[in-house]
Short mmCIF file of C-alpha atoms in Angstrom, two decimals:
data_model
loop_
_atom_site.label_atom_id
_atom_site.label_comp_id
_atom_site.label_asym_id
_atom_site.label_seq_id
_atom_site.Cartn_x
_atom_site.Cartn_y
_atom_site.Cartn_z
CA UNK A 1 -227.59 100.11 -4.38
CA UNK A 2 -227.23 100.97 -7.94
CA UNK A 3 -228.55 99.56 -11.04
CA UNK A 4 -228.13 95.80 -11.49
CA UNK A 5 -226.12 95.74 -14.79
CA UNK A 6 -222.55 95.28 -15.90
CA UNK A 7 -220.87 98.57 -16.84
CA UNK A 8 -218.77 99.06 -19.94
CA UNK A 9 -215.13 98.80 -19.49
CA UNK A 10 -212.84 101.84 -19.68
CA UNK A 11 -209.23 103.02 -20.39
CA UNK A 12 -207.33 103.83 -17.27
CA UNK A 13 -205.49 107.11 -17.30
CA UNK A 14 -202.63 107.55 -14.62
CA UNK A 15 -203.02 110.74 -12.51
CA UNK A 16 -200.50 113.25 -11.75
CA UNK A 17 -198.85 114.19 -8.48
CA UNK A 18 -200.13 116.69 -6.21
CA UNK A 19 -198.04 119.71 -6.40
CA UNK A 20 -198.72 122.72 -3.88
CA UNK A 21 -197.12 126.09 -4.03
CA UNK A 22 -196.33 128.37 -1.19
CA UNK A 23 -199.12 131.04 -2.47
CA UNK A 24 -201.77 128.01 -2.66
CA UNK A 25 -201.05 127.05 0.82
CA UNK A 26 -201.47 130.49 2.01
CA UNK A 27 -204.81 131.05 0.23
CA UNK A 28 -206.22 127.89 1.81
CA UNK A 29 -204.75 128.87 5.37
CA UNK A 30 -206.54 132.25 5.11
CA UNK A 31 -209.69 130.65 4.06
CA UNK A 32 -209.59 128.07 7.02
CA UNK A 33 -208.76 130.76 9.61
CA UNK A 34 -211.75 132.87 8.40
CA UNK A 35 -213.97 129.76 9.02
CA UNK A 36 -212.54 129.24 12.48
CA UNK A 37 -213.40 132.85 13.18
CA UNK A 38 -217.09 132.22 12.21
CA UNK A 39 -216.99 128.93 13.99
CA UNK A 40 -216.17 130.57 17.36
CA UNK A 41 -219.39 132.29 17.36
CA UNK A 42 -222.49 130.98 19.07
CA UNK A 43 -225.56 130.51 16.97
CA UNK A 44 -227.45 134.06 16.98
CA UNK A 45 -223.93 135.99 17.06
CA UNK A 46 -223.72 136.70 13.50
CA UNK A 47 -225.98 138.99 11.90
CA UNK A 48 -227.87 138.48 8.49
CA UNK A 49 -225.77 140.98 6.71
CA UNK A 50 -222.52 139.87 8.15
CA UNK A 51 -223.67 136.24 7.23
CA UNK A 52 -224.38 137.30 3.81
CA UNK A 53 -220.79 138.67 3.65
CA UNK A 54 -219.47 135.31 4.80
CA UNK A 55 -221.04 133.31 2.12
CA UNK A 56 -219.91 135.54 -0.55
CA UNK A 57 -216.39 135.58 0.72
CA UNK A 58 -216.72 131.75 1.08
CA UNK A 59 -217.97 131.24 -2.66
CA UNK A 60 -215.19 133.68 -3.88
CA UNK A 61 -212.44 131.61 -1.75
CA UNK A 62 -213.44 128.45 -3.15
CA UNK A 63 -213.48 129.71 -6.71
CA UNK A 64 -210.05 131.19 -6.30
CA UNK A 65 -208.69 127.83 -4.75
CA UNK A 66 -210.18 125.84 -7.75
CA UNK A 67 -208.57 128.25 -10.19
CA UNK A 68 -205.19 128.22 -8.87
CA UNK A 69 -205.13 124.41 -8.15
CA UNK A 70 -205.30 124.31 -4.41
CA UNK A 71 -207.87 121.63 -4.93
CA UNK A 72 -204.74 119.28 -4.94
CA UNK A 73 -203.87 119.82 -1.46
CA UNK A 74 -205.27 117.90 1.57
CA UNK A 75 -206.95 120.13 4.10
CA UNK A 76 -205.66 117.76 6.88
CA UNK A 77 -202.31 120.10 6.68
CA UNK A 78 -204.31 122.66 8.64
CA UNK A 79 -206.37 122.74 11.92
CA UNK A 80 -209.98 122.14 10.79
CA UNK A 81 -212.54 124.73 11.25
CA UNK A 82 -214.96 124.44 14.01
CA UNK A 83 -218.65 124.04 13.55
CA UNK A 84 -220.48 127.39 12.79
CA UNK A 85 -223.72 125.89 14.24
CA UNK A 86 -222.86 124.14 17.44
CA UNK A 87 -225.56 121.71 17.13
CA UNK A 88 -223.12 120.34 13.96
CA UNK A 89 -220.08 119.97 16.37
CA UNK A 90 -220.34 116.26 16.02
CA UNK A 91 -219.15 116.62 12.42
CA UNK A 92 -215.93 117.66 13.74
CA UNK A 93 -214.98 114.29 14.88
CA UNK A 94 -215.71 112.93 11.65
CA UNK A 95 -213.45 115.63 10.05
CA UNK A 96 -210.78 114.28 12.52
CA UNK A 97 -211.58 110.65 11.59
CA UNK A 98 -211.35 111.25 7.91
CA UNK A 99 -207.88 112.97 8.41
CA UNK A 100 -206.47 109.79 10.20
CA UNK A 101 -205.26 106.64 8.65
CA UNK A 102 -206.21 104.75 6.49
CA UNK A 103 -208.00 107.46 4.63
CA UNK A 104 -205.27 110.08 5.35
CA UNK A 105 -203.08 108.07 3.12
CA UNK A 106 -205.37 108.15 0.04
CA UNK A 107 -204.71 111.62 -1.01
CA UNK A 108 -207.35 112.22 -3.69
CA UNK A 109 -210.05 111.01 -1.42
CA UNK A 110 -208.72 112.65 1.57
CA UNK A 111 -209.07 115.90 0.00
CA UNK A 112 -212.53 115.56 -1.62
CA UNK A 113 -213.92 114.28 1.69
CA UNK A 114 -212.34 116.93 3.80
CA UNK A 115 -213.94 119.60 1.57
CA UNK A 116 -217.41 118.02 1.91
CA UNK A 117 -217.17 117.94 5.73
CA UNK A 118 -215.56 121.46 5.74
CA UNK A 119 -218.80 122.52 3.58
CA UNK A 120 -220.95 120.77 6.33
CA UNK A 121 -219.41 122.54 9.16
CA UNK A 122 -219.56 125.89 7.30
CA UNK A 123 -223.62 125.68 7.32
CA UNK A 124 -225.10 128.13 9.65
CA UNK A 125 -228.16 126.00 10.39
CA UNK A 126 -228.56 122.80 12.18
CA UNK A 127 -228.51 119.81 9.95
CA UNK A 128 -231.41 117.65 11.02
CA UNK A 129 -230.99 113.72 11.15
CA UNK A 130 -232.97 111.79 8.61
CA UNK A 131 -234.56 109.57 11.19
CA UNK A 132 -235.55 112.27 13.57
CA UNK A 133 -238.02 113.68 10.85
CA UNK A 134 -240.84 112.41 8.70
CA UNK A 135 -239.22 114.05 5.60
CA UNK A 136 -235.68 112.95 6.22
CA UNK A 137 -235.52 110.00 3.77
CA UNK A 138 -234.42 107.35 6.23
CA UNK A 139 -236.71 105.62 8.59
CA UNK A 140 -234.83 103.28 11.45
CA UNK A 141 -236.58 100.05 12.07
CA UNK A 142 -234.24 98.77 14.75
CA UNK A 143 -232.49 95.37 14.62
CA UNK A 144 -233.01 93.44 11.58
CA UNK A 145 -235.28 90.50 11.46
CA UNK A 146 -232.94 87.52 10.71
CA UNK A 147 -231.74 84.01 12.07
CA UNK A 148 -229.00 83.48 14.23
CA UNK A 149 -226.04 83.82 11.85
CA UNK A 150 -224.64 87.72 11.89
CA UNK A 151 -223.91 89.35 8.52
CA UNK A 152 -220.09 89.83 8.38
CA UNK A 153 -217.81 90.97 5.85
CA UNK A 154 -216.35 87.16 5.82
CA UNK A 155 -219.75 85.86 4.45
CA UNK A 156 -219.56 88.87 1.72
CA UNK A 157 -216.34 86.99 0.48
CA UNK A 158 -218.20 83.89 0.51
CA UNK A 159 -220.77 85.57 -1.85
CA UNK A 160 -218.09 86.71 -3.98
CA UNK A 161 -216.52 83.14 -4.35
CA UNK A 162 -219.60 81.49 -5.66
CA UNK A 163 -220.77 84.75 -7.83
CA UNK A 164 -220.72 84.60 -11.52
CA UNK A 165 -219.79 88.02 -11.48
CA UNK A 166 -220.13 91.24 -9.63
CA UNK A 167 -219.55 95.02 -10.18
CA UNK A 168 -217.15 97.22 -8.65
CA UNK A 169 -216.32 100.98 -8.64
CA UNK A 170 -212.86 102.52 -8.44
CA UNK A 171 -213.45 105.36 -6.13
CA UNK A 172 -210.54 107.36 -7.29
CA UNK A 173 -211.82 107.74 -10.98
CA UNK A 174 -215.61 107.35 -9.82
CA UNK A 175 -215.95 104.94 -12.80
CA UNK A 176 -217.51 101.45 -12.55
CA UNK A 177 -215.60 98.24 -13.78
CA UNK A 178 -216.94 94.86 -14.79
CA UNK A 179 -215.39 91.51 -14.16
CA UNK A 180 -213.18 92.61 -11.15
CA UNK A 181 -211.57 89.51 -9.78
CA UNK A 182 -211.86 88.55 -5.96
CA UNK A 183 -207.98 88.52 -6.05
CA UNK A 184 -208.08 92.07 -7.60
CA UNK A 185 -210.62 93.24 -4.94
CA UNK A 186 -209.02 91.74 -1.91
CA UNK A 187 -205.54 93.20 -2.85
CA UNK A 188 -206.97 96.73 -3.07
CA UNK A 189 -209.03 96.52 0.17
CA UNK A 190 -205.67 95.07 1.84
CA UNK A 191 -203.63 98.12 0.77
CA UNK A 192 -206.39 100.38 1.89
CA UNK A 193 -206.98 98.91 5.32
CA UNK A 194 -203.25 98.64 6.15
CA UNK A 195 -202.68 102.37 5.38
CA UNK A 196 -200.26 101.95 2.78
CA UNK A 197 -199.60 105.28 0.88
CA UNK A 198 -201.72 105.70 -2.05
CA UNK A 199 -199.96 106.02 -5.48
CA UNK A 200 -201.25 107.28 -8.91
CA UNK A 201 -202.70 104.45 -10.87
CA UNK A 202 -203.53 102.27 -7.85
CA UNK A 203 -207.32 101.30 -7.63
CA UNK A 204 -209.31 101.65 -4.58
CA UNK A 205 -212.20 99.30 -5.06
CA UNK A 206 -215.71 98.88 -3.76
CA UNK A 207 -218.22 96.36 -4.29
CA UNK A 208 -221.65 97.63 -5.74
CA UNK A 209 -224.12 94.56 -5.58
CA UNK A 210 -223.01 91.33 -4.48
CA UNK A 211 -225.81 88.80 -4.82
CA UNK A 212 -226.49 86.97 -1.44
CA UNK A 213 -226.12 83.25 -1.41
CA UNK A 214 -226.77 80.43 0.92
CA UNK A 215 -223.01 80.12 1.69
CA UNK A 216 -222.70 84.08 2.39
CA UNK A 217 -225.15 86.71 3.56
CA UNK A 218 -228.21 84.58 2.45
CA UNK A 219 -227.22 82.39 5.48
CA UNK A 220 -228.30 85.23 7.76
CA UNK A 221 -232.03 84.62 6.82
CA UNK A 222 -232.66 88.51 6.66
CA UNK A 223 -236.01 89.27 5.83
CA UNK A 224 -237.81 92.68 4.69
CA UNK A 225 -239.98 92.99 7.91
CA UNK A 226 -242.53 94.46 8.15
CA UNK A 227 -243.09 94.68 4.43
CA UNK A 228 -242.65 90.84 3.54
CA UNK A 229 -246.18 90.14 5.01
CA UNK A 230 -247.92 93.18 4.09
CA UNK A 231 -250.53 92.27 1.38
CA UNK A 232 -250.24 95.84 -0.25
CA UNK A 233 -246.57 95.20 -0.77
CA UNK A 234 -244.39 93.09 -3.12
CA UNK A 235 -240.73 92.48 -2.28
CA UNK A 236 -237.58 91.90 -4.49
CA UNK A 237 -237.04 88.68 -2.49
CA UNK A 238 -233.16 88.56 -3.08
CA UNK A 239 -230.60 90.64 -1.41
CA UNK A 240 -227.41 92.29 -2.70
CA UNK A 241 -224.57 93.65 -0.41
CA UNK A 242 -222.53 96.77 -0.86
CA UNK A 243 -219.03 96.85 0.62
CA UNK A 244 -217.07 100.19 0.35
CA UNK A 245 -213.39 101.02 1.34
CA UNK A 246 -212.38 103.61 3.82
CA UNK A 247 -212.44 107.02 1.99
CA UNK A 248 -215.11 105.72 -0.47
CA UNK A 249 -217.45 108.58 -1.68
CA UNK A 250 -220.67 107.92 -3.53
CA UNK A 251 -221.75 111.31 -5.10
CA UNK A 252 -225.28 112.49 -5.15
CA UNK A 253 -227.35 109.99 -7.28
CA UNK A 254 -230.61 108.25 -7.31
CA UNK A 255 -231.43 104.54 -7.13
CA UNK A 256 -234.30 103.11 -9.28
CA UNK A 257 -237.51 104.63 -9.94
CA UNK A 258 -240.24 104.44 -7.25
CA UNK A 259 -239.40 101.45 -4.83
CA UNK A 260 -238.44 101.74 -1.11
CA UNK A 261 -235.09 100.45 -0.41
CA UNK A 262 -234.83 98.11 2.49
CA UNK A 263 -231.33 98.02 3.97
CA UNK A 264 -229.30 96.54 6.85
CA UNK A 265 -226.13 98.42 7.79
CA UNK A 266 -223.93 95.93 9.68
CA UNK A 267 -220.46 96.84 9.32
CA UNK A 268 -218.18 100.06 9.57
CA UNK A 269 -219.00 103.90 9.84
CA UNK A 270 -220.81 105.68 7.11
CA UNK A 271 -222.43 108.96 6.86
CA UNK A 272 -225.42 109.58 4.50
CA UNK A 273 -226.46 112.88 3.11
CA UNK A 274 -229.92 113.06 1.72
CA UNK A 275 -232.24 115.69 -0.39
CA UNK A 276 -235.91 115.07 -0.96
CA UNK A 277 -236.91 114.74 -4.64
CA UNK A 278 -238.48 118.14 -4.77
CA UNK A 279 -239.18 119.93 -8.25
CA UNK A 280 -236.09 122.29 -7.54
CA UNK A 281 -233.81 119.24 -6.54
CA UNK A 282 -234.98 117.11 -9.48
CA UNK A 283 -234.30 119.95 -12.01
CA UNK A 284 -230.68 120.19 -10.64
CA UNK A 285 -230.21 116.44 -10.83
CA UNK A 286 -231.46 116.05 -14.15
CA UNK A 287 -228.21 117.76 -15.28
CA UNK A 288 -226.13 115.01 -13.42
CA UNK A 289 -228.24 111.97 -13.86
CA UNK A 290 -226.15 109.04 -15.34
CA UNK A 291 -223.07 111.19 -15.85
CA UNK A 292 -219.56 110.62 -14.28
CA UNK A 293 -219.61 112.59 -10.98
CA UNK A 294 -217.15 115.58 -10.73
CA UNK A 295 -215.16 115.45 -7.57
CA UNK A 296 -217.01 118.48 -6.35
CA UNK A 297 -220.49 117.33 -6.90
CA UNK A 298 -221.29 116.70 -3.41
CA UNK A 299 -220.15 120.00 -2.30
CA UNK A 300 -222.18 121.58 -5.09
CA UNK A 301 -225.15 119.70 -3.90
CA UNK A 302 -224.69 120.99 -0.23
CA UNK A 303 -224.79 124.44 -1.61
CA UNK A 304 -227.53 124.21 -4.27
CA UNK A 305 -230.22 121.77 -3.20
CA UNK A 306 -232.77 122.09 -0.46
CA UNK A 307 -233.60 119.87 2.48
CA UNK A 308 -230.63 118.44 3.62
CA UNK A 309 -230.65 115.70 6.17
CA UNK A 310 -227.99 113.46 7.43
CA UNK A 311 -227.72 109.96 8.93
CA UNK A 312 -224.68 108.56 10.56
CA UNK A 313 -224.01 104.93 11.20
CA UNK A 314 -221.18 104.13 13.68
CA UNK A 315 -219.40 101.01 14.19
CA UNK A 316 -220.45 97.29 13.70
CA UNK A 317 -224.06 97.43 15.30
CA UNK A 318 -226.80 96.12 12.94
CA UNK A 319 -229.49 98.66 11.99
CA UNK A 320 -232.39 97.94 9.63
CA UNK A 321 -233.53 101.16 7.93
CA UNK A 322 -235.44 102.35 4.69
CA UNK A 323 -234.52 104.89 2.21
CA UNK A 324 -237.57 106.50 0.71
CA UNK A 325 -238.13 106.34 -3.11
CA UNK A 326 -236.04 108.57 -5.07
CA UNK A 327 -234.31 110.54 -2.38
CA UNK A 328 -230.96 111.94 -3.82
CA UNK A 329 -228.26 110.88 -1.56
CA UNK A 330 -224.51 110.69 -1.27
CA UNK A 331 -222.62 108.49 1.11
CA UNK A 332 -219.23 108.59 2.48
CA UNK A 333 -217.45 105.69 4.30
CA UNK A 334 -215.24 106.79 7.20
CA UNK A 335 -213.99 103.17 7.55
CA UNK A 336 -214.67 100.36 5.26
CA UNK A 337 -218.42 99.68 5.61
CA UNK A 338 -220.99 97.23 4.51
CA UNK A 339 -224.94 96.93 4.17
CA UNK A 340 -227.23 94.66 2.30
CA UNK A 341 -230.52 95.83 0.52
CA UNK A 342 -233.53 94.67 -1.21
CA UNK A 343 -236.43 96.70 -2.77
CA UNK A 344 -239.98 97.02 -1.75
CA UNK A 345 -243.06 98.29 -3.95
CA UNK A 346 -245.73 99.61 -1.61
CA UNK A 347 -249.25 100.40 -2.84
CA UNK A 348 -249.38 103.67 -0.78
CA UNK A 349 -246.16 105.00 -2.29
CA UNK A 350 -247.56 104.61 -6.17
CA UNK A 351 -248.65 108.15 -6.58
CA UNK A 352 -245.20 109.46 -5.68
CA UNK A 353 -243.69 106.54 -7.70
CA UNK A 354 -245.65 107.57 -10.68
CA UNK A 355 -244.18 111.00 -10.47
CA UNK A 356 -240.79 109.84 -10.61
CA UNK A 357 -241.40 107.26 -13.42
CA UNK A 358 -242.75 110.21 -15.46
CA UNK A 359 -239.70 112.42 -14.67
CA UNK A 360 -237.36 109.45 -15.70
CA UNK A 361 -239.47 109.05 -18.89
CA UNK A 362 -239.16 112.73 -19.64
CA UNK A 363 -235.37 112.56 -18.79
CA UNK A 364 -234.70 109.71 -21.32
CA UNK A 365 -236.75 111.43 -24.03
CA UNK A 366 -234.34 114.45 -23.80
CA UNK A 367 -231.22 112.63 -22.80
CA UNK A 368 -229.59 113.31 -26.07
CA UNK A 369 -229.23 116.82 -24.72
CA UNK A 370 -227.37 115.60 -21.93
CA UNK A 371 -224.46 113.70 -23.69
CA UNK A 372 -225.78 110.31 -22.68
CA UNK A 373 -225.58 107.78 -25.54
CA UNK A 374 -228.75 106.29 -26.98
CA UNK A 375 -227.57 102.89 -25.61
CA UNK A 376 -227.19 104.10 -22.15
CA UNK A 377 -230.63 105.74 -22.27
CA UNK A 378 -231.97 102.13 -23.47
CA UNK A 379 -230.54 100.70 -20.35
CA UNK A 380 -232.27 103.18 -18.28
CA UNK A 381 -235.45 102.48 -19.98
CA UNK A 382 -234.86 98.75 -19.01
CA UNK A 383 -234.61 99.68 -15.22
CA UNK A 384 -237.83 101.74 -15.57
CA UNK A 385 -239.46 98.97 -17.27
CA UNK A 386 -238.38 96.59 -14.67
CA UNK A 387 -239.73 98.61 -11.85
CA UNK A 388 -243.04 98.90 -13.70
CA UNK A 389 -243.16 95.28 -13.97
CA UNK A 390 -242.79 94.91 -10.29
CA UNK A 391 -245.77 97.53 -9.86
CA UNK A 392 -247.86 95.60 -11.99
CA UNK A 393 -247.23 92.35 -10.10
CA UNK A 394 -248.45 94.12 -7.11
CA UNK A 395 -251.81 94.34 -8.85
CA UNK A 396 -252.24 90.82 -10.04
CA UNK A 397 -254.98 88.84 -8.50
CA UNK A 398 -255.88 91.91 -6.28
CA UNK A 399 -259.36 93.27 -5.83
CA UNK A 400 -260.30 96.72 -5.15
CA UNK A 401 -260.67 100.26 -6.74
CA UNK A 402 -257.12 101.26 -5.64
CA UNK A 403 -255.34 98.19 -7.45
CA UNK A 404 -257.38 98.85 -10.52
CA UNK A 405 -256.43 102.42 -10.77
CA UNK A 406 -252.78 101.58 -10.20
CA UNK A 407 -253.05 99.05 -13.25
CA UNK A 408 -254.83 101.69 -15.29
CA UNK A 409 -251.92 104.32 -14.72
CA UNK A 410 -249.15 101.58 -15.35
CA UNK A 411 -250.98 101.08 -18.57
CA UNK A 412 -250.44 104.46 -19.56
CA UNK A 413 -246.76 104.64 -18.48
CA UNK A 414 -245.93 101.24 -20.09
CA UNK A 415 -247.30 102.75 -23.45
CA UNK A 416 -245.31 106.00 -23.09
CA UNK A 417 -242.04 103.90 -22.36
CA UNK A 418 -242.57 101.71 -25.32
CA UNK A 419 -242.99 104.83 -27.45
CA UNK A 420 -239.77 106.53 -26.46
CA UNK A 421 -237.99 103.28 -26.82
CA UNK A 422 -239.25 102.89 -30.47
CA UNK A 423 -238.03 106.48 -31.23
CA UNK A 424 -234.52 105.69 -29.82
CA UNK A 425 -234.00 102.48 -31.59
CA UNK A 426 -235.29 104.05 -34.63
CA UNK A 427 -232.58 106.84 -34.30
CA UNK A 428 -230.04 104.05 -33.69
CA UNK A 429 -231.18 102.18 -37.02
CA UNK A 430 -231.01 105.50 -38.98
CA UNK A 431 -227.59 106.29 -37.83
CA UNK A 432 -226.51 102.58 -38.55
CA UNK A 433 -227.86 102.96 -42.14
CA UNK A 434 -226.20 106.29 -42.59
CA UNK A 435 -222.58 104.89 -41.75
#
């Protein structure tokens, strides 16, 4: 899920073809062979000194490959490395799937995704599954609570036919587009699923947030169980659907500011990478928030952030799950994949939510240093304000010290948000008068 807003149009720039020299190929082959040697060792066979040398060499190799342009080459030309830690061997199967049709034909996404999986396989430690720990960011709830109608991609198309508008993203440029037509999206999905070779200039669309309607996903009667009957929670009510193409990569990002996200995965294969919102991770993420993601951002996060967990959804079986508030996450679609989502504001989460709202307000106050425009910052403040309104609605008509405490703290946050908004609008007015 992303923010529910239309995004500005952009100017399309066609991309150049991928040219690979013999020198570039040799550099990449040497790097893969070294990883193979490391991967053949059992956990514990590599000493700390050797492991430090391996990581130093690995970083140097990546820097060299980027400098000479080897990043334009698909890693699938060579045998993939083996997992350094045998507990991560299941990722080898994902690597093979990623390097098969249809993703294999989408060269830019093939290249970026192969590098991400390569980086995961290079990790010397066992990557924990999010649902197996209390701090993984994802909690599995079992089959969704719904009616007799199963959610399908056909129902998403029904929603698209009645939607007044929906947002899409081109996974090649990593830029959102507004007012993408149903025909444009379905043509893009057809070319992708039928393994047509990708050519520069062709979009690879995914849907961000299609509202559920009675003709489509809304007919399934999915509920946010068990939160919908909990008096300490307030739920958004409506659902939106995300449908991504094979090869789609959503780089590290953070959704909203404080609520739980209740989701139902119902189609395709998708790998989630999650990092907790620790002080260190938030400091790193502050530099990338609301920026167009670089191709290497997920690989950077794997190296730089702490507390990595993963969760893999395989096939078309339905899984209800929650994503904890403000977990930084990246998502890779091995096939075309779909899930629907709604938001939940829970009293027990407010203390943590307050920390994220304060972080977001501080980011807005300093956003001019990150290259984000003032208008874009106002849009972020709109999202923060919306979240605070939902928190405020949770306290309405409720008695008890806990609810009164939340309202008091919210009043202070609302006042701070308004103050920042006034300063930004004042700066915009001053610029306008100066022109």
